[in-house]
Coordinates of C-alpha atoms and ligand atoms in Angstrom, one line a residue:
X20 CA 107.1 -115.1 55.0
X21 CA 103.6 -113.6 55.1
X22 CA 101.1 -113.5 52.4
X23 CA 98.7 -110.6 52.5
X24 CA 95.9 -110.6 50.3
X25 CA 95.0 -106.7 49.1
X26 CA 91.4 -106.8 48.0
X27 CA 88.7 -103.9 47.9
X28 CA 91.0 -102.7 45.1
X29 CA 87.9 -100.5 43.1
X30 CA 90.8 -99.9 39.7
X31 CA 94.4 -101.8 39.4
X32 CA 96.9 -100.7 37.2
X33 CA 99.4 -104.0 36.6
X34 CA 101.0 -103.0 33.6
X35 CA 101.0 -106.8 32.9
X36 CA 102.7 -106.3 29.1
X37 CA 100.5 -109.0 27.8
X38 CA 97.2 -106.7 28.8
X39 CA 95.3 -104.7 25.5
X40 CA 95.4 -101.2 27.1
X41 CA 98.2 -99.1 28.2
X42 CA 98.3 -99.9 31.6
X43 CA 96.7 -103.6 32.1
X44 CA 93.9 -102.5 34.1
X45 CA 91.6 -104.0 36.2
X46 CA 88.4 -103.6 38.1
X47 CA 87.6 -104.9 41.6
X48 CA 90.5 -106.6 41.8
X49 CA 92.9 -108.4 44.3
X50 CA 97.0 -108.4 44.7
X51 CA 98.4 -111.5 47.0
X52 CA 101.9 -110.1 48.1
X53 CA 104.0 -113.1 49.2
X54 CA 107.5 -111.7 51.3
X55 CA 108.5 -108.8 49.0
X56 CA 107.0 -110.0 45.9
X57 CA 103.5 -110.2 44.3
X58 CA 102.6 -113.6 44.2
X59 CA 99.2 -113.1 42.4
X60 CA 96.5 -110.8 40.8
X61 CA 93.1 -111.5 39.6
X62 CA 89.4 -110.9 40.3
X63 CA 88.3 -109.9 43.9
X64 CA 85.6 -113.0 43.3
X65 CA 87.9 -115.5 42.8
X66 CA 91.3 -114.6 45.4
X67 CA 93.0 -117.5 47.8
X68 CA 93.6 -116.8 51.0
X69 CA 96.5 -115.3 52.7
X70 CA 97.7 -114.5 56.4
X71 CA 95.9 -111.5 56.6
X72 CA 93.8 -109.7 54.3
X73 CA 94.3 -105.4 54.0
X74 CA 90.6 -103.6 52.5
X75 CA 92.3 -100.8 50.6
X76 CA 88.4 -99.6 50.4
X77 CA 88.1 -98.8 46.9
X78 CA 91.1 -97.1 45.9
X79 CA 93.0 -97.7 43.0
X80 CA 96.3 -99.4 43.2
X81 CA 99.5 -98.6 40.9
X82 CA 103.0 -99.5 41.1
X83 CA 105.3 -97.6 42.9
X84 CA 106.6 -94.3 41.1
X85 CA 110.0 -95.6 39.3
X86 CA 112.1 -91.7 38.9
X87 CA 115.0 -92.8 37.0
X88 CA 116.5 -89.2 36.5
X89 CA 117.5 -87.4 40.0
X90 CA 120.4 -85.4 41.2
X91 CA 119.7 -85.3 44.9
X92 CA 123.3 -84.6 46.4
X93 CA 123.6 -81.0 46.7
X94 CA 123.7 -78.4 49.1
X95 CA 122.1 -75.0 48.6
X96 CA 119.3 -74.1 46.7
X97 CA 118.7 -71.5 43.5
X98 CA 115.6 -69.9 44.4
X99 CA 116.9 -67.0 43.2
X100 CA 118.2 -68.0 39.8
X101 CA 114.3 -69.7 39.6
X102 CA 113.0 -66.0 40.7
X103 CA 115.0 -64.2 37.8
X104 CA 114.1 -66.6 35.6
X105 CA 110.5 -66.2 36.1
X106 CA 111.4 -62.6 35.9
X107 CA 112.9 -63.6 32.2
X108 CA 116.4 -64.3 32.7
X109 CA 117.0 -67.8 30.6
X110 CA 118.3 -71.2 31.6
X111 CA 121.9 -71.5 31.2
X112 CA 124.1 -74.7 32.0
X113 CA 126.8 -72.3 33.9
X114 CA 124.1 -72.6 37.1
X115 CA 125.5 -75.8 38.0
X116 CA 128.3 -74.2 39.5
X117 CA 126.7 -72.2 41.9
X118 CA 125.8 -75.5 43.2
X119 CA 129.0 -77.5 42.7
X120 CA 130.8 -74.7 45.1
X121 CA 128.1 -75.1 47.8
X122 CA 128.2 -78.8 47.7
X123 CA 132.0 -79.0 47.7
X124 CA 131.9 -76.7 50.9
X125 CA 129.3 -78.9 52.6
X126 CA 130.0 -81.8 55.2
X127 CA 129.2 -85.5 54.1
X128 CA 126.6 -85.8 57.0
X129 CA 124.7 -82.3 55.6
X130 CA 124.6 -84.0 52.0
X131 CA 123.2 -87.0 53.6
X132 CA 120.7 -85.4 55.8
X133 CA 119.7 -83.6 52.3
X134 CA 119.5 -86.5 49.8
X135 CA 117.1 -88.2 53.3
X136 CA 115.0 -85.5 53.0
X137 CA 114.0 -85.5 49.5
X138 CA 113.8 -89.5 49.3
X139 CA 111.6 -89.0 52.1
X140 CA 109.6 -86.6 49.9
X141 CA 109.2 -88.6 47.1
X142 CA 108.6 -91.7 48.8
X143 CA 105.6 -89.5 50.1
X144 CA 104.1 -89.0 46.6
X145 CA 104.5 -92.7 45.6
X146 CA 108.1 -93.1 44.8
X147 CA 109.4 -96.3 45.3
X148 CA 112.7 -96.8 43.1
X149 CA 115.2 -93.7 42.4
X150 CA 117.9 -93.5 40.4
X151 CA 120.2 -90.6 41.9
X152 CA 123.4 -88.8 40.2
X153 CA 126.6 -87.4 41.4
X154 CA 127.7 -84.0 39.3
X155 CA 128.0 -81.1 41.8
X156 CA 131.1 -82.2 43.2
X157 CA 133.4 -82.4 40.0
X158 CA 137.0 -83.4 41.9
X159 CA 137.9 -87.0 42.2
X160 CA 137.1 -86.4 45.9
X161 CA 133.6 -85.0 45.8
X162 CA 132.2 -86.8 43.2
X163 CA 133.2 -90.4 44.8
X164 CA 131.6 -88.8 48.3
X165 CA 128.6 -87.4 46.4
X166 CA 128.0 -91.7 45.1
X167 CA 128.9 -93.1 48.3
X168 CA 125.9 -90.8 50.1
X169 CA 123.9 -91.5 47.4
X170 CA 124.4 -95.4 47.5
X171 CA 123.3 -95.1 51.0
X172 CA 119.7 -94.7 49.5
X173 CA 119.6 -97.0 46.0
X174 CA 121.6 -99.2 43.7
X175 CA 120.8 -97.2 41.1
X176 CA 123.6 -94.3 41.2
X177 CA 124.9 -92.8 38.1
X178 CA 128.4 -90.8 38.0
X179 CA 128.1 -87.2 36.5
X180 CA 131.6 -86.0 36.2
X181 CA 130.7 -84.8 33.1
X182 CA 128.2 -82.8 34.0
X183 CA 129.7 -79.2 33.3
X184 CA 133.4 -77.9 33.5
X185 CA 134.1 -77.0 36.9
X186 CA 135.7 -73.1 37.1
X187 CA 139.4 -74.4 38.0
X188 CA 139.5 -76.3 34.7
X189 CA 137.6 -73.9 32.3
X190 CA 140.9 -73.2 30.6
X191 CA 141.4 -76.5 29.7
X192 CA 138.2 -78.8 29.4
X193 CA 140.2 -81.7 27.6
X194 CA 142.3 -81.9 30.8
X195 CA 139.0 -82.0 32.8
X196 CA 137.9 -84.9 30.3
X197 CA 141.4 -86.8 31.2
X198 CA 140.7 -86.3 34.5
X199 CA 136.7 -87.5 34.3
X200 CA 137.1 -90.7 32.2
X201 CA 140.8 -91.3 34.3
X202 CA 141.0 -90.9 37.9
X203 CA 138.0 -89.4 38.4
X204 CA 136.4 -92.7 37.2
X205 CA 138.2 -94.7 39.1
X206 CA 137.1 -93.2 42.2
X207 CA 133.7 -93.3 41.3
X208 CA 133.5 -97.0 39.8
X209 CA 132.6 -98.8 43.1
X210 CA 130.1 -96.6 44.1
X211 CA 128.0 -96.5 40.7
X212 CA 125.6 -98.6 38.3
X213 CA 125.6 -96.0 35.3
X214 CA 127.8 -93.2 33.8
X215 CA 126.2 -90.2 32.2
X216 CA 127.4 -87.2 30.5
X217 CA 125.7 -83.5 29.9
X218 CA 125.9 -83.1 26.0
X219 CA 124.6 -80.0 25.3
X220 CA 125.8 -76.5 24.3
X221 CA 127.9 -75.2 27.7
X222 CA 128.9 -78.4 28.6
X223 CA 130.2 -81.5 26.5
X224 CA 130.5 -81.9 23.0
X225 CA 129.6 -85.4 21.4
X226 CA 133.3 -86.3 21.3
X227 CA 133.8 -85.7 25.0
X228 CA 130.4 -87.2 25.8
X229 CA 131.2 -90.2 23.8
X230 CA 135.0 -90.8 25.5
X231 CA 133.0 -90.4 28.8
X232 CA 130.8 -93.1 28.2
X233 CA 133.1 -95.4 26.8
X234 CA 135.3 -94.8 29.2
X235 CA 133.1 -95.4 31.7
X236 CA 131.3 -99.0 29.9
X237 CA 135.3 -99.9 29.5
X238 CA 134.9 -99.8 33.5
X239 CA 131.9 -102.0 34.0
X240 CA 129.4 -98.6 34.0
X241 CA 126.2 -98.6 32.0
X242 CA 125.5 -95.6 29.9
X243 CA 122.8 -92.9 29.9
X244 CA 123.2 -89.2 28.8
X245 CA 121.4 -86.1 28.9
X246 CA 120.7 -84.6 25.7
X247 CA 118.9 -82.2 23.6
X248 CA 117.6 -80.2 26.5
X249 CA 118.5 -76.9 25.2
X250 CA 118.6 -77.4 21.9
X251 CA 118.7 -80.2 19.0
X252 CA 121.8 -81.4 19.0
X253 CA 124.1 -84.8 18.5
X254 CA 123.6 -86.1 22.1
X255 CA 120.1 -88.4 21.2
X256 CA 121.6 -89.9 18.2
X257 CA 124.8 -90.5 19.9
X258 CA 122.8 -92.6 22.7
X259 CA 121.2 -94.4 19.8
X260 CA 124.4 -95.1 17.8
X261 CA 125.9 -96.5 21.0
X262 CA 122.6 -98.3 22.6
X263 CA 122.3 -96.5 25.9
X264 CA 119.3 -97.9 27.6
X265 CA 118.0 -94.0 28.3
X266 CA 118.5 -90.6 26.6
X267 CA 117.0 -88.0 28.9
X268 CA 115.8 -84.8 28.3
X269 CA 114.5 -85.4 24.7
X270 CA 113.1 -81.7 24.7
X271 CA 114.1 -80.8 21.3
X272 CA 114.1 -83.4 18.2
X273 CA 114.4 -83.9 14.7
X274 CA 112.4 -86.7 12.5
X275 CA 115.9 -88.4 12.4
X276 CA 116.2 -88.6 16.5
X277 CA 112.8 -89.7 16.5
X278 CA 113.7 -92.2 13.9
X279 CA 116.8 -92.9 15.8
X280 CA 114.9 -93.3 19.0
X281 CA 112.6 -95.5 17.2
X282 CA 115.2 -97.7 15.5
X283 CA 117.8 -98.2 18.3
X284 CA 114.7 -99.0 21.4
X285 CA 116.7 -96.1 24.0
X286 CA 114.6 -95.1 26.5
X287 CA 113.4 -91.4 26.2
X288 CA 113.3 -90.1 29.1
X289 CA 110.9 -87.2 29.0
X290 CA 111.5 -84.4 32.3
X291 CA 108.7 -81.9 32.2
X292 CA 109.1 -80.3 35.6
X293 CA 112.4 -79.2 33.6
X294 CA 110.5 -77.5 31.0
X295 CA 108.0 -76.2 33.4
X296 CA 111.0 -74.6 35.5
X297 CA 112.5 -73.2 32.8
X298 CA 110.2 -72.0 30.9
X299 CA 111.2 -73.8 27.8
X300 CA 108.5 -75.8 25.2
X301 CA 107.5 -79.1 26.5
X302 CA 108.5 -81.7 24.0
X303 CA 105.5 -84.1 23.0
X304 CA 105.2 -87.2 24.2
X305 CA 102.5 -88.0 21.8
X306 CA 104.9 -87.6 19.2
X307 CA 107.4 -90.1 20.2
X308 CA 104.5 -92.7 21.3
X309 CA 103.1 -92.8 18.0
X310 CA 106.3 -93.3 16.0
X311 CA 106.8 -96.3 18.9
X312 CA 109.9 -94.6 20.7
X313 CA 109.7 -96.1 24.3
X314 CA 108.7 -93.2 26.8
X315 CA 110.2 -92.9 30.8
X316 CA 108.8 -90.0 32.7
X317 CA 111.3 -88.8 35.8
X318 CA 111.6 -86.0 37.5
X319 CA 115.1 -84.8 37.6
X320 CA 114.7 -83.0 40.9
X321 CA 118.3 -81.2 41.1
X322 CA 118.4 -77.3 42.7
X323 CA 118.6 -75.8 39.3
X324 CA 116.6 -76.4 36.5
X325 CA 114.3 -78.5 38.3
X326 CA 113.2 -78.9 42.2
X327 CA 110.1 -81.0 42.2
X328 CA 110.5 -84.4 43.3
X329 CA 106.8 -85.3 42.2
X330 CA 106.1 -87.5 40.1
X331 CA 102.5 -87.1 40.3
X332 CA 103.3 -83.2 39.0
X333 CA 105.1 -84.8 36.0
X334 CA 101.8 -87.0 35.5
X335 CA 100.0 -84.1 35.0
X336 CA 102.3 -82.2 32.8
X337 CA 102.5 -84.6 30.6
X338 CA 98.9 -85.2 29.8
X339 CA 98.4 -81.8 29.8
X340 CA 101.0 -80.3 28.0
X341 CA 102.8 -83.2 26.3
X342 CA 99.4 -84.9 24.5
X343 CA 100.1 -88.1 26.8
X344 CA 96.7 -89.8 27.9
X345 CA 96.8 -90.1 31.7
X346 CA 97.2 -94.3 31.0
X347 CA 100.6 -93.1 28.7
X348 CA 101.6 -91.3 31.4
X349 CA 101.4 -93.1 34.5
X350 CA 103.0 -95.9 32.7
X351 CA 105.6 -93.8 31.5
X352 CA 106.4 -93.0 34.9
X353 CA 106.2 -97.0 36.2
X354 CA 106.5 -99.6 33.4
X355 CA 108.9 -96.7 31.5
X356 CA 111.6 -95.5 34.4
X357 CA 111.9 -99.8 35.0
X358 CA 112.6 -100.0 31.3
X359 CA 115.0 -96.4 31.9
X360 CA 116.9 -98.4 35.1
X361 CA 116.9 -101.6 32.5
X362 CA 114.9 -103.0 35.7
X363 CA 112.4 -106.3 35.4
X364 CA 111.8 -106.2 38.9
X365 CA 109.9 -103.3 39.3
X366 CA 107.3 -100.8 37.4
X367 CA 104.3 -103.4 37.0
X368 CA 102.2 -105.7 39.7
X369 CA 102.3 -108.8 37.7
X370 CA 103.3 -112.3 39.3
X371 CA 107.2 -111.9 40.3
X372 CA 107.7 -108.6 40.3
X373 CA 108.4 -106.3 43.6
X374 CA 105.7 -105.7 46.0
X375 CA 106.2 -101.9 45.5
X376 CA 102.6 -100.2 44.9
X377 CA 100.7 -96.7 45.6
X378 CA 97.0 -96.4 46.6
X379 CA 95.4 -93.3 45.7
X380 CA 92.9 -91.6 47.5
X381 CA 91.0 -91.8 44.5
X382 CA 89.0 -94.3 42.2
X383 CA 91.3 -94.3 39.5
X384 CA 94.3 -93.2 38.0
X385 CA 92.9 -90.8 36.0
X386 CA 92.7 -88.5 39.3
X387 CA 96.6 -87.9 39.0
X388 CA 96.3 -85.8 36.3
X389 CA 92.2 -84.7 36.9
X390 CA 93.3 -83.5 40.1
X391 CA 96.9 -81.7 39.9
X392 CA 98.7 -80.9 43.3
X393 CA 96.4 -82.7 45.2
X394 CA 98.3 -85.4 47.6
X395 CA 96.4 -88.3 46.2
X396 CA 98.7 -90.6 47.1
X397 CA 97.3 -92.8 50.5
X398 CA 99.6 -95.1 51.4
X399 CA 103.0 -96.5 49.7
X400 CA 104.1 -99.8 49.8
X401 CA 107.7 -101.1 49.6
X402 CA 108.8 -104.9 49.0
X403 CA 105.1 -105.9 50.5
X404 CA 104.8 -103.6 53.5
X405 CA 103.6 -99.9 54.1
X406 CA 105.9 -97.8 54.7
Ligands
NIG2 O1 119.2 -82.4 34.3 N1 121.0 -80.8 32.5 C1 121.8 -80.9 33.3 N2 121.7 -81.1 34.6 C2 120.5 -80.8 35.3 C3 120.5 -79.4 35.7 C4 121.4 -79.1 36.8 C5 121.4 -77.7 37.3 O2 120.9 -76.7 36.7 O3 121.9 -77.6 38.4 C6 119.3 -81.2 34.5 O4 118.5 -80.4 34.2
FE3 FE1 119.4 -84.1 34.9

């Protein structure tokens, strides 16, 4: 293995847990990267030496972007739906099956080409860890096909059979449930870490979410869920009754999801390229930090409601619509999508963890948000090499 000392490192942001500030960070520091692991951090002044030495020239250094909300297997887009909706149309749930027919009708090497494309994309703006979903295939065919691409690209894949009713099953939805949490599941199961459900108005009620997820814990899944996106609803306080690591979405809440939130320690996972798309309120992240909820930011890139893959947008949209300081944010989007994945590998440059980091074209991290839609990000590192 080869050590490689990073020095000329003008801001770090560790998000060493131990640290006083949001973000653990430190001046004129230096990162020893041993294999694919950081093996030490501390003052330029004082760093050992290593195989070979890389001047990063005064850039800050952050971890890697951890997205822990994406639904990349698709074919298609929506760019008209987006159109009309800027034109004053509103979000519906229905959408999803434009989507699901296009992705049905597409070959498995298309699908894979696309879900490249965009990993490649994000991996450009400092994503280093994705979490990607199935749910725009929706037969016990299509959704296992949809996991198997997307396991090509990450452990973390979630199965989203529940994600809406598909049109041959509207009819009967508690069929389509039987079908989700039975056979459905079964294809899915080797292919996935997580099971998820969409419970919102349009798509699943609590009871169906619920007998999704504990179908899908009863098969070795972990859960998550989407929920309160288009609406208050039951979904976030169902996640906290039944201790799902993340609730994502979180866009509208009562005190008693807060306090839910708050009580339970699920993840929210906040998604503002969502509200941005949609034209819906953002929810406040300030909000939920100050009643000590634990915050993610992801993206949820998918063709509908959503088709940024930048986390770096998100960044900013949270600081400047959310009430997030730009140290909240970038931590939500690091330290808070490992905490989202239930991951202690990744999301901070402390001792142990993965050698997964950004440098910005910038002195500090601050610049994410000072500087929206710029490409700050200079290089990306993965398991201690640039890539
Ligand atoms: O997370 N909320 C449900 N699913 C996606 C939207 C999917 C779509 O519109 O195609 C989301 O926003
Ligand atoms: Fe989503």
């Amino acid at each position: 293995m080869t050590a490689t000392l990073l020095t000329g490192i003008g801001e770090l942001v560790t998000n060493d847990p131990e640290a006083d500030d949001p973000v653990g960070l430190r001046r004129d520091a230096a990162l020893v990267l041993d294999g694919d692991r950081v093996a030490w951090v501390g003052a330029a002044v004082d760093a050992p030496a290593a195989d070979q030495a890389v001047d990063v020239g005064g850039r800050a250094v952050l971890p890697g972007f951890v997205d822990s909300h994406s639904h990349l297997v698709f074919a298609g887009d929506r760019a008209e739906e987006f159109a009309a909706r800027m034109a004053g149309q509103s979000y519906a749930a229905g959408g999803i099956r434009t989507t699901v027919a296009a992705t049905r009708a597409a070959t498995d090497e298309q699908l894979t080409a696309r879900v490249a494309a965009l990993v490649a994309e994000m991996r450009r703006q400092g994503t280093t860890t994705v979490e990607i979903k199935s749910g725009y295939g929706l037969t016990v065919h299509d959704e296992a096909r949809s996991l198997a691409v997307a396991r090509q690209f990450t452990e973390e894949t979630t199965f989203l059979g529940a994600h809406v009713v598909p049109p041959e099953h509207a009819d009967d939805p508690a069929a389509y449930v039987d079908l989700v949490t039975g056979p459905m599941l079964e294809a899915a199961r080797p292919h996935a870490r997580w099971v998820d459900a969409f419970c919102e108005r349009g798509a699943f009620d609590a009871d169906q979410a619920r007998a999704v997820l504990e179908a899908g814990a009863a098969a070795g899944l972990r859960g998550r869920l989407h929920a309160n996106q288009l609406g208050e609803g039951p979904g976030v306080q169902l996640a906290a009754e039944l201790g799902l690591v993340a609730v994502d979405h979180c866009t509208y809440l009562s005190d008693a999801d807060v306090a839910a939130l708050r009580d339970s320690g699920t993840v929210a996972t906040l998604l503002p390229g969502v509200e941005f798309s949609t034209r819906q309120p953002y929810p406040s992240g300030r909000r939920l930090l100050d009643a000590g909820v634990r915050v993610a930011l992801a993206s949820d890139c998918n063709p509908g409601s959503c088709y940024t893959s930048s986390l770096p947008l998100c960044v900013a949209l949270a600081v400047r619509e959310m009430g997030m300081t730009p140290a909240e944010a970038v931590h939500a989007a690091t330290y808070g999508g490992a905490l989202a994945l239930d991951r202690d590998d990744v999301g901070a440059l402390v001792p142990g963890r993965r050698a997964d980091l950004v440098v910005l074209d910038a002195p500090s991290h601050v610049h994410l948000a000072y500087r929206p839609g710029v490409p700050l990000v200079q290089a990306v590192w993965v398991g201690g090499r640039p890539v």
